[in-house]
XYZ file of C-alpha atoms in Angstrom:
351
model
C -3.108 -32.378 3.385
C -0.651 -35.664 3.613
C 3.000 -35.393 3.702
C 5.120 -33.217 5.959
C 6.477 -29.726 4.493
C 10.368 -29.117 4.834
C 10.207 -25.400 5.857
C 13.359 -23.165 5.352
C 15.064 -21.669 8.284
C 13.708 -18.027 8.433
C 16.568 -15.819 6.718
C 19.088 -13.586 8.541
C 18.136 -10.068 8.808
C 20.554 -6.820 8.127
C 20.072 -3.837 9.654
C 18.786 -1.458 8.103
C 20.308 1.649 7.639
C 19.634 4.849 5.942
C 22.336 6.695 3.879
C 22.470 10.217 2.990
C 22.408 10.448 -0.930
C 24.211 13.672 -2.777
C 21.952 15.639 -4.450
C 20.199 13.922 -7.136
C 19.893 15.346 -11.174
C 17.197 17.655 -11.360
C 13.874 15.826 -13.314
C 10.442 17.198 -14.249
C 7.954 14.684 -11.726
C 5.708 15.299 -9.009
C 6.603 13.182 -6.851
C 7.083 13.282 -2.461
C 8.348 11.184 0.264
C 9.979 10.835 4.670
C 13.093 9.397 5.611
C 12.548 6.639 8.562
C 15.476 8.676 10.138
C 13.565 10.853 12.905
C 13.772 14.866 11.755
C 13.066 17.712 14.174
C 9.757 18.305 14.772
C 8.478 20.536 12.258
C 5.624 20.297 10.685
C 6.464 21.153 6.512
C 3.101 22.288 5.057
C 2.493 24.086 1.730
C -0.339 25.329 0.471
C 1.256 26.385 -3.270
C -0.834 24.973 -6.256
C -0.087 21.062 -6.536
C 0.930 21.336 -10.624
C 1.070 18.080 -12.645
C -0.362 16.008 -10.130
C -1.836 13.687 -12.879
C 0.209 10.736 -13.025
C 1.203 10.944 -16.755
C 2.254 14.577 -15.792
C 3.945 13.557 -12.797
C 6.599 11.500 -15.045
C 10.008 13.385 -16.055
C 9.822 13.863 -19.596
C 12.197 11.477 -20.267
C 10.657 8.787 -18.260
C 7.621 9.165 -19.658
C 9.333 8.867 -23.684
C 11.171 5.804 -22.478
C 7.799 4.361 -20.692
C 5.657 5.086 -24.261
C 8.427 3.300 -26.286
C 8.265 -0.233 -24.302
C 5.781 -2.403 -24.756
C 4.267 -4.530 -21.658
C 2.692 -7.658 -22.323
C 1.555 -10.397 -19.950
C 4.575 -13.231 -19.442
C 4.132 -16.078 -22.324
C 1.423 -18.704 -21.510
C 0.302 -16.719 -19.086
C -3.270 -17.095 -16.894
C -4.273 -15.784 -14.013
C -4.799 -18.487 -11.163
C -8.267 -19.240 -9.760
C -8.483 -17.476 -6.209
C -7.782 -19.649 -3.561
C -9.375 -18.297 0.073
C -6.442 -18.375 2.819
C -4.169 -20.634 0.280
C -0.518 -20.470 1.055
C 1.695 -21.374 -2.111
C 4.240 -23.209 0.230
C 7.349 -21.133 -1.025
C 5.841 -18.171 0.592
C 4.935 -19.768 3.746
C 7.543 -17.853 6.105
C 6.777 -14.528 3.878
C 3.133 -14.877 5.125
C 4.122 -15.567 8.613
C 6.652 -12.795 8.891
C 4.069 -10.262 7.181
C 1.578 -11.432 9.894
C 3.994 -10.017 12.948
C 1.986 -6.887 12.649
C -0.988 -8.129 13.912
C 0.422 -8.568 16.864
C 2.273 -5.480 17.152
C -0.389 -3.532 15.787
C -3.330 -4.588 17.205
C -4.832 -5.066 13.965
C -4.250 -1.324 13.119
C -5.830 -0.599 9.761
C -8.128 -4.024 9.106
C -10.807 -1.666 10.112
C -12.771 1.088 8.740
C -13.516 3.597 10.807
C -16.238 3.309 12.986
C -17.038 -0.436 12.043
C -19.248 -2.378 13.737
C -20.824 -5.730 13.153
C -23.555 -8.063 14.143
C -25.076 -11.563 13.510
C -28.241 -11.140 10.977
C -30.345 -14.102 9.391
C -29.594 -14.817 5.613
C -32.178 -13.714 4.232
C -31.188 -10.074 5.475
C -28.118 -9.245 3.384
C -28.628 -10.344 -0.322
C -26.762 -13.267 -1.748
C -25.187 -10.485 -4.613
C -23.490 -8.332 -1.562
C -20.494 -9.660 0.201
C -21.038 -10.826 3.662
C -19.478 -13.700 6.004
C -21.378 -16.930 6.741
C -20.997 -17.888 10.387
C -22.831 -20.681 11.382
C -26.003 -20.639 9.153
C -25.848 -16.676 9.614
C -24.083 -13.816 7.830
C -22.064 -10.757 9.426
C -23.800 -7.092 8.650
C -20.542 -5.205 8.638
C -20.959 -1.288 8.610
C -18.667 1.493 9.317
C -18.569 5.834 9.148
C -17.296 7.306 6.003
C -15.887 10.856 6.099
C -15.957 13.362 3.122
C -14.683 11.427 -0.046
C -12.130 13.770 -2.148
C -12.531 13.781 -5.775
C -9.035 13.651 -6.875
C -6.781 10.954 -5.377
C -4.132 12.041 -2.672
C -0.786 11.238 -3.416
C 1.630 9.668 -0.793
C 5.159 9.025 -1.978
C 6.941 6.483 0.407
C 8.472 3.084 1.193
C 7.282 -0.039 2.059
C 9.574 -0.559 5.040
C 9.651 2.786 6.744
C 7.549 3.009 9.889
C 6.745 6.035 9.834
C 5.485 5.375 6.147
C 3.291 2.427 7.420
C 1.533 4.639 10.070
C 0.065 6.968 7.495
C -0.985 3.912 5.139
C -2.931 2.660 8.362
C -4.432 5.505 8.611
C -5.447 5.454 4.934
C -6.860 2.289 5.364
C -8.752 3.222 8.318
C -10.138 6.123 6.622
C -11.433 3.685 3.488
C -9.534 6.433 1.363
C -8.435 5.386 -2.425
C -4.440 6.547 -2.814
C -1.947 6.982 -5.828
C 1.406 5.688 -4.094
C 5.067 6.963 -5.697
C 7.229 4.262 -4.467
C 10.465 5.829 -3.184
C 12.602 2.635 -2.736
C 16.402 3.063 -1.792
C 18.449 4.158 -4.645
C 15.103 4.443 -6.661
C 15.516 7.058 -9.684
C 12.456 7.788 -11.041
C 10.553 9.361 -7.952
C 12.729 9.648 -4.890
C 14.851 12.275 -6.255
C 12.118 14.578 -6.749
C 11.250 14.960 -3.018
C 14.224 17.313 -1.989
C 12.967 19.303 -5.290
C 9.342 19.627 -4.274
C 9.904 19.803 -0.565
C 13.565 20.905 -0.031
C 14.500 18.171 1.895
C 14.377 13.849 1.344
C 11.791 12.483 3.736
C 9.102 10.325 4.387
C 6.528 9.956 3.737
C 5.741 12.854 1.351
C 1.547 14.135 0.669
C 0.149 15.807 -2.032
C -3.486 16.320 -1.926
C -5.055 17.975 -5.039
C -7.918 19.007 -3.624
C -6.915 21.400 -1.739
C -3.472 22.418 -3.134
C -1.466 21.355 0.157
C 1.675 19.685 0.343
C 3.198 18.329 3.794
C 5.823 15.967 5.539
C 5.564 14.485 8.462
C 3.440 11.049 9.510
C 1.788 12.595 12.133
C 0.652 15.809 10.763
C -0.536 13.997 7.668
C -2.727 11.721 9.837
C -4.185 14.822 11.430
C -4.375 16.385 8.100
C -6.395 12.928 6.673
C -8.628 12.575 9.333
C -9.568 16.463 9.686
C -10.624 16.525 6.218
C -11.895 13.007 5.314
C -12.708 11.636 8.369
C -14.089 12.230 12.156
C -11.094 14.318 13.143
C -10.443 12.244 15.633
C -6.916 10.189 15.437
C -7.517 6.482 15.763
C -5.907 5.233 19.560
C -3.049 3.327 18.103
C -2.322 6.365 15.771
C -1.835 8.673 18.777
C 0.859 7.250 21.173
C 3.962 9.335 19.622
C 7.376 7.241 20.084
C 5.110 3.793 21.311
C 3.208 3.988 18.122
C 6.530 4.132 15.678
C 8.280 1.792 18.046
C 5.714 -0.565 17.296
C 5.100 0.137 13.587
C 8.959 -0.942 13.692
C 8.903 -4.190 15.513
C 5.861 -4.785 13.350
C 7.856 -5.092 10.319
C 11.191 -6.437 11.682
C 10.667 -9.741 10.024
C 10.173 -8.156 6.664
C 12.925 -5.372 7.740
C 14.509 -5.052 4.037
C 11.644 -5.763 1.947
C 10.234 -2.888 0.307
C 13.477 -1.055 0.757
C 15.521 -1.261 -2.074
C 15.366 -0.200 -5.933
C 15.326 -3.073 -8.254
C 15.989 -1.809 -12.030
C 12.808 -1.925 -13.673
C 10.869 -0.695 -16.846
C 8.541 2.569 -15.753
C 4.745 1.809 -17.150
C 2.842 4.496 -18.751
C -0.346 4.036 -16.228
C 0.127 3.360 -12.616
C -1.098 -0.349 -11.570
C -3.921 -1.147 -9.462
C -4.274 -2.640 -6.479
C -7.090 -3.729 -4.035
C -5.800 -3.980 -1.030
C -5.736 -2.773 3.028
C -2.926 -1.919 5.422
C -2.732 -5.208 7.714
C -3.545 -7.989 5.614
C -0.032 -10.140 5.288
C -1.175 -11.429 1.676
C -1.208 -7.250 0.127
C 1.974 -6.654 2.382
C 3.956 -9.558 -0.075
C 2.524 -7.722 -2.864
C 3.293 -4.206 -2.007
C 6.541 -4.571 -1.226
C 7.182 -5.539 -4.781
C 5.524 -2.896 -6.337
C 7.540 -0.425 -4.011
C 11.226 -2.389 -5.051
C 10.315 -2.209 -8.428
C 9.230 1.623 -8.180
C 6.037 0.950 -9.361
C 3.157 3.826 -9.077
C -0.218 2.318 -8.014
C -3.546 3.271 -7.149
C -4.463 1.382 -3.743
C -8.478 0.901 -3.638
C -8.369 0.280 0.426
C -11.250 -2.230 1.307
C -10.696 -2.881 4.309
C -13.056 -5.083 6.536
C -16.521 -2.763 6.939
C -15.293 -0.952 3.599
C -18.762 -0.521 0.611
C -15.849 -1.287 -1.548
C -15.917 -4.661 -1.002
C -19.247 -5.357 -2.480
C -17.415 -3.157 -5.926
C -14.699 -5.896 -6.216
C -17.492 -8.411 -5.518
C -19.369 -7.217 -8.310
C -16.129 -6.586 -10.487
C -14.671 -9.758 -10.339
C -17.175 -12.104 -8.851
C -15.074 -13.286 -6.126
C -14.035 -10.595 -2.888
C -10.077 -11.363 -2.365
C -7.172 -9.194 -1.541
C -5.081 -8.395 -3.044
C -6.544 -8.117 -6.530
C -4.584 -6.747 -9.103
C -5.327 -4.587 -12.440
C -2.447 -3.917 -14.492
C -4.134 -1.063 -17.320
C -0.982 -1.836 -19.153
C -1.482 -5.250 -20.221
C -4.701 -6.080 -19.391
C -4.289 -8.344 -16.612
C -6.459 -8.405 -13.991
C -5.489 -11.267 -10.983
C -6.088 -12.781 -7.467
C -2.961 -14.617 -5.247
C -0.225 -12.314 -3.532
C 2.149 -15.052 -4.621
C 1.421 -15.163 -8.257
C 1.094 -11.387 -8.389
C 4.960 -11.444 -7.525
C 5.600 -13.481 -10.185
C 3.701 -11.620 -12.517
C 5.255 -8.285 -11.562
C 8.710 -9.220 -11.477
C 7.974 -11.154 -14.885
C 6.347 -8.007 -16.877
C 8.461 -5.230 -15.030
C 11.668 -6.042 -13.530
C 15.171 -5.675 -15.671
C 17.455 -8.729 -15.185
Protein backbone atom coordinates (compact mmCIF):
# COMPACT_ATOMS: atom_id res chain seq x y z
CA UNK A 1 0.00 0.00 0.00
CA UNK A 2 1.46 3.66 -1.17
CA UNK A 3 1.53 6.56 1.06
CA UNK A 4 2.89 6.75 4.59
CA UNK A 5 0.29 6.46 7.64
CA UNK A 6 0.47 9.33 10.34
CA UNK A 7 0.07 7.11 13.47
CA UNK A 8 -1.14 8.74 16.80
CA UNK A 9 1.09 8.78 19.76
CA UNK A 10 -0.13 5.78 21.93
CA UNK A 11 -2.46 7.44 24.72
CA UNK A 12 -1.52 8.04 28.38
CA UNK A 13 -2.57 5.42 30.70
CA UNK A 14 -4.33 5.96 34.37
CA UNK A 15 -4.01 3.73 36.90
CA UNK A 16 -6.35 1.79 37.61
CA UNK A 17 -7.87 1.61 40.74
CA UNK A 18 -10.63 -0.20 42.39
CA UNK A 19 -13.16 1.59 44.71
CA UNK A 20 -15.27 0.12 47.28
CA UNK A 21 -19.00 0.80 46.28
CA UNK A 22 -21.85 1.10 49.26
CA UNK A 23 -24.18 -1.42 49.08
CA UNK A 24 -26.10 -1.45 45.98
CA UNK A 25 -30.38 -1.54 45.75
CA UNK A 26 -31.46 -4.92 46.04
CA UNK A 27 -32.69 -6.36 42.21
CA UNK A 28 -34.13 -9.72 41.14
CA UNK A 29 -30.93 -11.09 38.55
CA UNK A 30 -28.67 -13.86 38.60
CA UNK A 31 -25.87 -12.52 38.06
CA UNK A 32 -21.81 -13.12 39.69
CA UNK A 33 -18.48 -11.60 39.53
CA UNK A 34 -14.21 -11.01 41.44
CA UNK A 35 -12.74 -7.88 42.29
CA UNK A 36 -9.00 -7.60 40.69
CA UNK A 37 -8.21 -6.51 44.35
CA UNK A 38 -6.47 -9.80 45.82
CA UNK A 39 -8.99 -11.39 48.75
CA UNK A 40 -7.79 -13.94 51.30
CA UNK A 41 -7.53 -17.13 50.14
CA UNK A 42 -10.71 -18.78 50.45
CA UNK A 43 -12.15 -20.71 48.25
CA UNK A 44 -16.33 -19.53 48.15
CA UNK A 45 -18.17 -22.60 46.78
CA UNK A 46 -21.94 -23.29 46.89
CA UNK A 47 -23.63 -26.02 45.95
CA UNK A 48 -27.46 -24.40 46.55
CA UNK A 49 -29.78 -24.80 43.43
CA UNK A 50 -28.60 -22.15 40.68
CA UNK A 51 -32.48 -20.55 40.26
CA UNK A 52 -33.18 -18.36 37.18
CA UNK A 53 -30.11 -19.06 35.51
CA UNK A 54 -31.86 -18.53 32.08
CA UNK A 55 -30.88 -15.31 30.84
CA UNK A 56 -34.41 -13.77 30.45
CA UNK A 57 -34.81 -14.93 34.16
CA UNK A 58 -31.61 -13.65 35.16
CA UNK A 59 -32.89 -9.90 34.34
CA UNK A 60 -34.44 -7.78 37.38
CA UNK A 61 -37.92 -7.41 36.62
CA UNK A 62 -37.62 -4.08 35.85
CA UNK A 63 -34.81 -4.45 33.48
CA UNK A 64 -36.32 -6.88 31.71
CA UNK A 65 -39.92 -4.42 31.23
CA UNK A 66 -37.64 -1.61 30.19
CA UNK A 67 -35.53 -4.09 27.74
CA UNK A 68 -39.16 -5.48 26.09
CA UNK A 69 -40.34 -1.82 25.61
CA UNK A 70 -37.21 -0.62 23.33
CA UNK A 71 -36.90 -1.51 20.14
CA UNK A 72 -33.28 -2.38 18.55
CA UNK A 73 -32.80 -1.98 15.04
CA UNK A 74 -29.62 -2.08 12.96
CA UNK A 75 -28.04 1.77 12.54
CA UNK A 76 -29.70 3.45 9.22
CA UNK A 77 -28.05 2.32 5.91
CA UNK A 78 -26.54 -0.14 7.57
CA UNK A 79 -24.45 -3.41 5.97
CA UNK A 80 -22.26 -5.54 7.29
CA UNK A 81 -18.64 -5.24 5.72
CA UNK A 82 -17.14 -8.07 3.64
CA UNK A 83 -14.48 -9.90 5.95
CA UNK A 84 -11.20 -8.80 5.40
CA UNK A 85 -8.35 -11.60 6.66
CA UNK A 86 -5.69 -9.70 9.00
CA UNK A 87 -7.19 -6.11 7.73
CA UNK A 88 -6.44 -3.30 10.08
CA UNK A 89 -9.01 -0.31 9.65
CA UNK A 90 -6.10 2.23 10.28
CA UNK A 91 -7.95 4.07 13.24
CA UNK A 92 -7.56 0.97 15.22
CA UNK A 93 -4.06 0.33 14.39
CA UNK A 94 -2.50 1.04 18.01
CA UNK A 95 -5.80 -0.79 19.55
CA UNK A 96 -4.60 -3.94 17.65
CA UNK A 97 -1.08 -3.52 18.67
CA UNK A 98 -1.77 -2.85 22.31
CA UNK A 99 -4.34 -5.91 22.39
CA UNK A 100 -1.45 -8.00 20.90
CA UNK A 101 0.94 -7.35 24.23
CA UNK A 102 -0.52 -10.54 25.50
CA UNK A 103 1.04 -12.68 23.27
CA UNK A 104 3.98 -11.91 24.56
CA UNK A 105 3.17 -11.98 28.08
CA UNK A 106 1.13 -14.89 27.75
CA UNK A 107 2.76 -17.13 25.74
CA UNK A 108 -0.12 -17.44 23.59
CA UNK A 109 -2.25 -18.65 26.60
CA UNK A 110 -5.68 -19.61 25.32
CA UNK A 111 -5.10 -19.67 21.19
CA UNK A 112 -5.08 -23.32 21.87
CA UNK A 113 -7.40 -26.05 22.55
CA UNK A 114 -6.40 -28.38 24.72
CA UNK A 115 -4.33 -30.99 23.65
CA UNK A 116 -3.87 -29.57 19.99
CA UNK A 117 -1.63 -30.81 17.76
CA UNK A 118 -1.00 -30.33 14.10
CA UNK A 119 0.71 -31.66 11.06
CA UNK A 120 1.36 -31.03 7.30
CA UNK A 121 -1.23 -33.35 5.16
CA UNK A 122 -1.68 -33.28 1.23
CA UNK A 123 -4.92 -31.47 -0.03
CA UNK A 124 -6.66 -33.89 -0.98
CA UNK A 125 -6.81 -35.16 2.78
CA UNK A 126 -8.98 -32.55 4.49
CA UNK A 127 -12.05 -31.63 2.27
CA UNK A 128 -12.27 -28.29 0.58
CA UNK A 129 -15.91 -27.74 2.78
CA UNK A 130 -13.82 -28.06 6.29
CA UNK A 131 -11.62 -25.27 7.40
CA UNK A 132 -7.99 -25.89 7.20
CA UNK A 133 -4.73 -23.65 6.48
CA UNK A 134 -2.91 -23.78 3.13
CA UNK A 135 0.84 -23.77 3.65
CA UNK A 136 2.74 -24.12 0.75
CA UNK A 137 0.58 -26.31 -1.60
CA UNK A 138 -0.43 -28.27 1.73
CA UNK A 139 -3.09 -27.84 4.41
CA UNK A 140 -2.67 -28.03 8.38
CA UNK A 141 -4.76 -31.16 10.08
CA UNK A 142 -5.39 -29.37 13.34
CA UNK A 143 -6.85 -31.68 16.18
CA UNK A 144 -7.15 -31.31 19.82
CA UNK A 145 -8.88 -33.37 23.23
CA UNK A 146 -12.31 -32.37 24.16
CA UNK A 147 -13.48 -32.99 27.74
CA UNK A 148 -17.17 -33.66 28.80
CA UNK A 149 -19.39 -30.94 27.05
CA UNK A 150 -22.14 -29.52 29.67
CA UNK A 151 -25.53 -29.08 28.40
CA UNK A 152 -26.42 -25.85 29.88
CA UNK A 153 -24.00 -22.93 29.43
CA UNK A 154 -21.81 -21.84 32.53
CA UNK A 155 -22.14 -18.48 33.51
CA UNK A 156 -19.07 -16.23 34.36
CA UNK A 157 -19.86 -12.70 35.44
CA UNK A 158 -16.67 -10.45 35.11
CA UNK A 159 -14.67 -7.63 33.51
CA UNK A 160 -12.75 -7.25 30.67
CA UNK A 161 -9.74 -5.71 32.38
CA UNK A 162 -9.36 -7.69 35.55
CA UNK A 163 -6.56 -10.25 35.50
CA UNK A 164 -7.73 -12.43 37.42
CA UNK A 165 -10.96 -12.35 35.13
CA UNK A 166 -8.75 -12.99 31.99
CA UNK A 167 -7.13 -16.14 33.54
CA UNK A 168 -10.40 -17.98 33.81
CA UNK A 169 -11.51 -16.82 30.15
CA UNK A 170 -8.10 -18.52 29.05
CA UNK A 171 -8.93 -21.26 30.54
CA UNK A 172 -12.36 -21.28 28.87
CA UNK A 173 -10.85 -20.97 25.74
CA UNK A 174 -8.48 -23.66 26.30
CA UNK A 175 -11.14 -25.91 27.32
CA UNK A 176 -13.21 -25.09 23.78
CA UNK A 177 -16.14 -24.42 26.36
CA UNK A 178 -19.26 -22.16 25.02
CA UNK A 179 -19.95 -19.31 28.00
CA UNK A 180 -22.86 -16.79 28.82
CA UNK A 181 -20.70 -13.71 30.15
CA UNK A 182 -22.57 -10.93 32.68
CA UNK A 183 -20.40 -8.04 32.10
CA UNK A 184 -19.70 -6.39 35.47
CA UNK A 185 -18.07 -3.09 34.26
CA UNK A 186 -17.26 -0.33 36.95
CA UNK A 187 -20.27 1.45 38.09
CA UNK A 188 -22.32 -1.06 35.90
CA UNK A 189 -26.08 -1.37 37.29
CA UNK A 190 -27.68 -4.00 35.80
CA UNK A 191 -25.42 -7.06 36.90
CA UNK A 192 -22.62 -6.04 39.21
CA UNK A 193 -24.80 -5.29 42.03
CA UNK A 194 -26.16 -8.63 42.20
CA UNK A 195 -22.84 -10.35 43.12
CA UNK A 196 -22.67 -9.26 46.89
CA UNK A 197 -26.50 -10.60 46.80
CA UNK A 198 -25.75 -14.02 45.37
CA UNK A 199 -22.35 -14.44 46.90
CA UNK A 200 -22.17 -12.04 49.92
CA UNK A 201 -19.36 -10.31 48.85
CA UNK A 202 -18.31 -8.12 45.23
CA UNK A 203 -15.64 -10.12 43.45
CA UNK A 204 -14.31 -11.43 40.47
CA UNK A 205 -14.84 -13.26 38.59
CA UNK A 206 -18.14 -14.85 39.73
CA UNK A 207 -19.33 -18.86 38.25
CA UNK A 208 -22.49 -20.29 38.01
CA UNK A 209 -22.66 -23.61 36.45
CA UNK A 210 -26.19 -25.08 35.98
CA UNK A 211 -25.32 -28.30 35.65
CA UNK A 212 -24.41 -29.07 38.62
CA UNK A 213 -26.00 -26.40 40.89
CA UNK A 214 -22.50 -24.90 42.12
CA UNK A 215 -21.65 -21.47 42.58
CA UNK A 216 -17.91 -20.26 43.36
CA UNK A 217 -15.36 -17.25 43.45
CA UNK A 218 -12.11 -17.36 43.00
CA UNK A 219 -9.93 -17.64 39.45
CA UNK A 220 -8.09 -20.37 40.53
CA UNK A 221 -10.56 -22.64 42.03
CA UNK A 222 -12.81 -22.05 39.05
CA UNK A 223 -10.01 -23.21 36.71
CA UNK A 224 -9.69 -26.34 38.81
CA UNK A 225 -13.37 -26.56 38.96
CA UNK A 226 -13.48 -26.21 34.72
CA UNK A 227 -10.93 -28.47 34.01
CA UNK A 228 -12.04 -31.29 36.65
CA UNK A 229 -15.31 -31.45 35.10
CA UNK A 230 -14.90 -30.56 31.38
CA UNK A 231 -11.58 -31.21 30.76
CA UNK A 232 -8.30 -33.48 31.58
CA UNK A 233 -8.07 -32.24 35.14
CA UNK A 234 -4.98 -31.19 34.60
CA UNK A 235 -4.34 -27.16 34.86
CA UNK A 236 -2.70 -25.88 31.71
CA UNK A 237 1.33 -24.72 32.73
CA UNK A 238 0.73 -21.06 32.36
CA UNK A 239 -2.53 -21.47 34.46
CA UNK A 240 -0.56 -22.87 37.42
CA UNK A 241 2.25 -20.42 38.48
CA UNK A 242 0.12 -18.53 41.35
CA UNK A 243 1.39 -14.72 41.71
CA UNK A 244 3.73 -15.16 38.13
CA UNK A 245 0.65 -16.16 36.31
CA UNK A 246 -1.60 -12.92 37.52
CA UNK A 247 1.49 -10.79 37.33
CA UNK A 248 1.59 -11.59 33.86
CA UNK A 249 -2.13 -11.66 32.99
CA UNK A 250 -1.55 -7.91 34.28
CA UNK A 251 1.32 -6.72 32.23
CA UNK A 252 -0.54 -8.50 29.47
CA UNK A 253 -3.21 -6.02 29.43
CA UNK A 254 -1.38 -2.84 30.60
CA UNK A 255 -1.73 -1.27 27.23
CA UNK A 256 -5.45 -1.75 27.22
CA UNK A 257 -5.39 -1.07 31.23
CA UNK A 258 -8.92 0.89 31.26
CA UNK A 259 -10.68 -0.70 28.52
CA UNK A 260 -13.28 -2.96 29.53
CA UNK A 261 -13.45 -1.27 32.87
CA UNK A 262 -15.97 1.16 33.00
CA UNK A 263 -19.95 1.34 32.61
CA UNK A 264 -21.07 3.25 29.66
CA UNK A 265 -25.03 3.99 29.91
CA UNK A 266 -26.59 1.74 27.60
CA UNK A 267 -30.04 0.18 26.57
CA UNK A 268 -30.26 -3.64 28.18
CA UNK A 269 -31.37 -6.14 25.10
CA UNK A 270 -33.88 -8.73 25.70
CA UNK A 271 -31.44 -11.72 24.34
CA UNK A 272 -27.82 -11.76 25.13
CA UNK A 273 -25.53 -11.15 21.85
CA UNK A 274 -23.34 -13.57 20.30
CA UNK A 275 -20.02 -13.77 19.81
CA UNK A 276 -17.42 -16.11 18.13
CA UNK A 277 -14.50 -15.55 19.52
CA UNK A 278 -11.15 -16.98 21.69
CA UNK A 279 -9.17 -15.58 24.60
CA UNK A 280 -5.84 -14.26 22.80
CA UNK A 281 -6.80 -13.09 19.55
CA UNK A 282 -6.24 -9.00 19.69
CA UNK A 283 -9.16 -8.53 16.99
CA UNK A 284 -12.13 -10.32 19.80
CA UNK A 285 -10.17 -8.44 22.67
CA UNK A 286 -11.36 -4.79 20.75
CA UNK A 287 -14.65 -6.31 20.60
CA UNK A 288 -15.12 -7.61 24.03
CA UNK A 289 -14.18 -4.88 25.74
CA UNK A 290 -17.13 -3.09 24.29
CA UNK A 291 -19.57 -5.46 25.00
CA UNK A 292 -18.26 -5.52 28.73
CA UNK A 293 -18.43 -1.22 28.89
CA UNK A 294 -21.66 -1.35 27.55
CA UNK A 295 -22.85 -4.23 30.03
CA UNK A 296 -23.78 -6.31 27.42
CA UNK A 297 -24.62 -10.23 28.18
CA UNK A 298 -23.16 -12.53 25.47
CA UNK A 299 -22.78 -15.98 24.65
CA UNK A 300 -18.94 -16.54 23.67
CA UNK A 301 -18.76 -19.68 21.13
CA UNK A 302 -14.75 -20.16 21.89
CA UNK A 303 -13.08 -21.50 18.60
CA UNK A 304 -10.04 -21.36 19.27
CA UNK A 305 -7.22 -22.71 16.91
CA UNK A 306 -7.76 -26.87 16.96
CA UNK A 307 -11.50 -26.02 18.07
CA UNK A 308 -14.52 -28.50 15.64
CA UNK A 309 -16.19 -25.21 16.00
CA UNK A 310 -14.46 -23.69 13.47
CA UNK A 311 -15.65 -25.81 10.67
CA UNK A 312 -19.62 -24.63 12.39
CA UNK A 313 -18.83 -20.92 11.64
CA UNK A 314 -17.33 -22.15 8.34
CA UNK A 315 -20.41 -23.71 7.44
CA UNK A 316 -22.59 -20.85 9.07
CA UNK A 317 -21.27 -18.06 7.42
CA UNK A 318 -19.09 -19.31 4.64
CA UNK A 319 -16.07 -17.54 5.66
CA UNK A 320 -14.01 -18.72 9.29
CA UNK A 321 -13.15 -15.14 11.00
CA UNK A 322 -13.11 -13.97 14.53
CA UNK A 323 -14.75 -12.30 15.86
CA UNK A 324 -18.13 -12.91 14.26
CA UNK A 325 -20.98 -11.40 15.65
CA UNK A 326 -24.89 -12.38 15.96
CA UNK A 327 -26.98 -9.86 17.46
CA UNK A 328 -30.69 -12.09 17.95
CA UNK A 329 -32.04 -8.67 18.53
CA UNK A 330 -31.81 -7.14 15.26
CA UNK A 331 -30.81 -9.60 13.10
CA UNK A 332 -27.39 -8.72 12.36
CA UNK A 333 -24.97 -11.08 11.89
CA UNK A 334 -21.11 -9.48 11.06
CA UNK A 335 -17.30 -9.98 10.57
CA UNK A 336 -14.49 -6.92 11.49
CA UNK A 337 -13.67 -6.16 15.29
CA UNK A 338 -13.63 -2.56 14.12
CA UNK A 339 -17.00 -2.33 12.57
CA UNK A 340 -18.50 -4.47 15.32
CA UNK A 341 -17.59 -1.39 17.64
CA UNK A 342 -19.31 0.75 15.61
CA UNK A 343 -22.20 -1.27 15.35
CA UNK A 344 -22.49 -1.85 19.10
CA UNK A 345 -21.99 1.49 20.28
CA UNK A 346 -24.48 2.58 17.36
CA UNK A 347 -27.51 0.07 18.36
CA UNK A 348 -26.75 0.05 22.23
CA UNK A 349 -24.99 2.82 23.78
CA UNK A 350 -27.04 6.03 25.36
CA UNK A 351 -25.42 9.37 24.35
Amino acid sequence: MAGVLNIPKLPRVSPLTFRKQSKPPSISISASSETSDPQPNTASISTKEVQNSSFASSSSSTAAAAAAAVSFAPPPNFKPPEPKRFGIRPDKIWDIIGACLALFFRLGTGIFVSGYSASLVSKDEIPPDQYSLEIGGYKLKETSKIGPRPEKLIEIYEFESCPFCRKVREIVSILDLDVLFYPCPKNGPTFRPKVTEMGGKQQFPYMVDPNTGVAMYESDEIIKYLVRNYGDGRVPFMLSLGPLTTLTEAFAMISRLEKGTYYTPSKLPPKPLEIWSFEGSPFCKIAREVLVELELPHIQRSCPRGSPKRNILLEKAGHFQVPYLEDPNTGVQMFESAEIVDYLRATYAQY
